[in-house]
Coordinates of C-alpha atoms in Angstrom, one line a residue:
M1 CA 89.1 104.0 8.1
N2 CA 91.0 106.8 9.8
T3 CA 94.8 106.3 9.1
T4 CA 96.0 109.6 10.6
N5 CA 96.1 108.1 14.1
R6 CA 98.3 105.1 13.2
P7 CA 101.7 106.7 13.9
Y8 CA 100.4 108.0 17.3
K9 CA 99.0 104.6 18.3
A10 CA 102.2 102.9 17.2
R11 CA 104.3 105.3 19.4
I12 CA 102.0 104.7 22.4
W13 CA 102.3 101.0 21.9
L14 CA 106.1 101.2 21.7
I15 CA 106.3 103.4 24.8
M16 CA 104.1 101.0 26.8
S17 CA 106.1 98.0 25.7
I18 CA 109.4 99.6 26.7
F19 CA 107.9 100.6 30.1
L20 CA 106.7 97.0 30.8
F21 CA 110.0 95.5 29.7
L22 CA 112.0 97.8 32.0
S23 CA 109.6 97.3 34.9
A24 CA 110.1 93.5 34.7
C25 CA 113.9 93.9 34.6
A26 CA 113.9 96.1 37.7
T27 CA 112.4 93.4 39.9
T28 CA 115.3 91.0 40.1
P29 CA 115.4 89.0 43.4
N30 CA 117.9 89.8 46.2
R31 CA 119.9 86.6 46.6
N32 CA 121.2 87.7 50.1
K33 CA 117.7 88.1 51.5
R34 CA 116.4 85.5 53.9
P35 CA 113.8 83.2 52.4
S36 CA 110.3 83.9 53.8
K37 CA 108.6 80.7 53.1
T38 CA 108.9 77.4 54.9
P39 CA 110.4 74.7 52.6
Q40 CA 108.1 71.8 51.7
N41 CA 108.8 68.2 52.7
V42 CA 111.0 69.0 55.7
S43 CA 111.1 66.1 58.2
V44 CA 112.4 66.0 61.7
G45 CA 115.6 63.9 62.0
S46 CA 116.8 61.8 64.9
G47 CA 118.5 63.0 68.0
P48 CA 118.3 62.9 71.8
N49 CA 116.1 66.0 71.9
R50 CA 114.0 65.2 68.8
A51 CA 110.9 65.8 70.8
L52 CA 111.8 69.4 71.1
A53 CA 112.0 69.9 67.3
V54 CA 108.8 67.9 66.8
Y55 CA 106.9 69.9 69.4
A56 CA 108.1 73.2 67.9
M57 CA 106.9 72.2 64.4
K58 CA 103.4 72.4 65.8
F59 CA 103.8 76.2 65.8
L60 CA 104.6 76.8 62.1
G61 CA 102.8 79.9 61.0
T62 CA 102.3 81.3 64.6
P63 CA 102.8 85.0 64.5
Y64 CA 106.0 86.7 65.7
K65 CA 105.6 88.9 68.8
Y66 CA 108.5 90.5 70.5
G67 CA 108.6 89.1 74.0
G68 CA 106.0 86.5 73.1
S69 CA 106.3 83.2 74.8
S70 CA 103.1 81.3 74.1
P71 CA 101.1 80.2 71.0
S72 CA 98.1 82.4 72.0
E73 CA 100.2 85.6 72.1
G74 CA 102.8 84.7 69.5
F75 CA 106.5 83.9 69.9
D76 CA 109.9 85.6 69.6
C77 CA 112.8 83.3 69.0
S78 CA 113.8 82.5 72.6
G79 CA 110.1 82.3 73.6
L80 CA 109.5 79.6 71.1
V81 CA 112.6 77.7 72.3
Q82 CA 111.7 78.1 76.0
Y83 CA 108.1 77.2 75.6
S84 CA 108.8 74.1 73.4
A85 CA 111.6 72.9 75.7
K86 CA 109.3 73.2 78.8
K87 CA 106.4 71.3 77.1
S88 CA 108.4 68.6 75.3
L89 CA 111.4 67.9 77.5
S90 CA 110.3 69.4 80.9
L91 CA 113.4 71.7 80.7
N92 CA 113.3 75.1 82.3
L93 CA 115.5 77.1 79.9
P94 CA 116.3 80.8 80.5
R95 CA 114.1 83.3 78.7
R96 CA 116.8 85.2 76.7
S97 CA 118.7 83.7 73.8
A98 CA 122.0 84.9 75.2
D99 CA 121.3 83.1 78.4
Q100 CA 120.1 80.0 76.6
A101 CA 123.5 79.9 74.9
N102 CA 125.1 79.1 78.2
Y103 CA 122.8 76.1 78.9
G104 CA 123.8 72.6 78.0
Q105 CA 126.8 71.4 76.1
S106 CA 128.5 73.2 73.2
I107 CA 128.8 71.1 70.0
N108 CA 130.1 71.6 66.5
L109 CA 127.5 72.4 63.9
S110 CA 128.5 69.2 62.1
Q111 CA 127.5 67.2 65.2
A112 CA 124.0 68.8 65.4
K113 CA 121.0 66.5 65.8
A114 CA 117.3 67.2 65.8
G115 CA 116.4 69.3 68.9
D116 CA 119.8 71.0 69.3
L117 CA 119.8 74.8 69.5
L118 CA 121.5 77.0 66.9
F119 CA 122.5 80.5 67.8
F120 CA 123.1 83.4 65.4
N121 CA 124.3 87.0 65.6
T122 CA 121.5 88.9 63.8
D123 CA 121.8 92.3 65.4
G124 CA 125.5 92.8 66.2
Q125 CA 125.3 90.7 69.4
P126 CA 126.5 87.1 69.6
Y127 CA 123.6 84.8 70.5
S128 CA 121.0 87.4 69.6
H129 CA 118.9 84.8 67.7
V130 CA 118.1 81.1 68.4
G131 CA 116.4 78.3 66.5
I132 CA 115.9 74.6 66.9
Y133 CA 117.8 72.2 64.6
V134 CA 115.3 70.0 62.7
G135 CA 117.6 67.9 60.5
Q136 CA 119.5 68.0 57.2
T137 CA 120.4 71.8 57.1
Y138 CA 117.1 73.1 58.5
F139 CA 116.0 74.8 61.7
I140 CA 112.8 76.2 63.0
H141 CA 112.6 79.6 64.6
A142 CA 110.5 82.7 65.1
P143 CA 112.0 85.5 63.1
S144 CA 110.8 89.1 63.2
S145 CA 111.3 89.3 59.5
N146 CA 108.1 88.3 57.7
G147 CA 106.7 87.7 61.2
E148 CA 105.9 84.0 61.7
V149 CA 107.4 80.7 63.0
R150 CA 109.0 78.9 60.1
V151 CA 111.7 76.5 58.9
E152 CA 114.7 77.8 57.1
D153 CA 118.0 76.4 55.7
Y154 CA 121.0 77.4 57.8
S155 CA 123.3 76.7 54.9
K156 CA 122.1 79.8 53.1
T157 CA 124.5 82.7 53.0
Y158 CA 122.5 84.9 55.4
W159 CA 122.6 82.3 58.2
T160 CA 126.2 81.0 57.6
Q161 CA 127.6 84.5 57.9
R162 CA 125.7 85.0 61.2
F163 CA 126.2 81.5 62.9
S164 CA 127.5 81.8 66.5
S165 CA 127.3 78.3 68.0
A166 CA 125.3 75.1 68.5
R167 CA 124.3 73.6 71.9
R168 CA 122.8 70.3 73.1
V169 CA 120.5 71.1 76.0
Q170 CA 120.1 67.6 77.4

């Protein structure tokens, strides 16, 4: 058996082990990043506009499309809200989230019921993003990040820092 290669192989093994260990340590999660996966077992709560939230849930996984306002082309945030409100409640909401923020009655977040609208400042403009409250601390929306309609928890730091207002549209 050739024993002259043992120190060389041991050094290679040590270097590879250190490299793998450091690589694993370098991939710690960013805790301020928005979650990208819809939580499991989210159910729609009660409320006067519950039908809006239930209808919007049909579109989970639908691709994000800037300016999109239908399931066939994809949705942006306000397109999802406008389309779902029209189909479920026969409401003709404005197209832009900033205009939707002027529709209906302003409510405190603590008063939100399923189907109420939640508005966020995601790009330096108040009311630049909108979602539909589902219940508990969840809302459904069409974010451009990770590109599909999904449910997220508004009590997460990302959303609480950006919350603008809540409105009841009916």
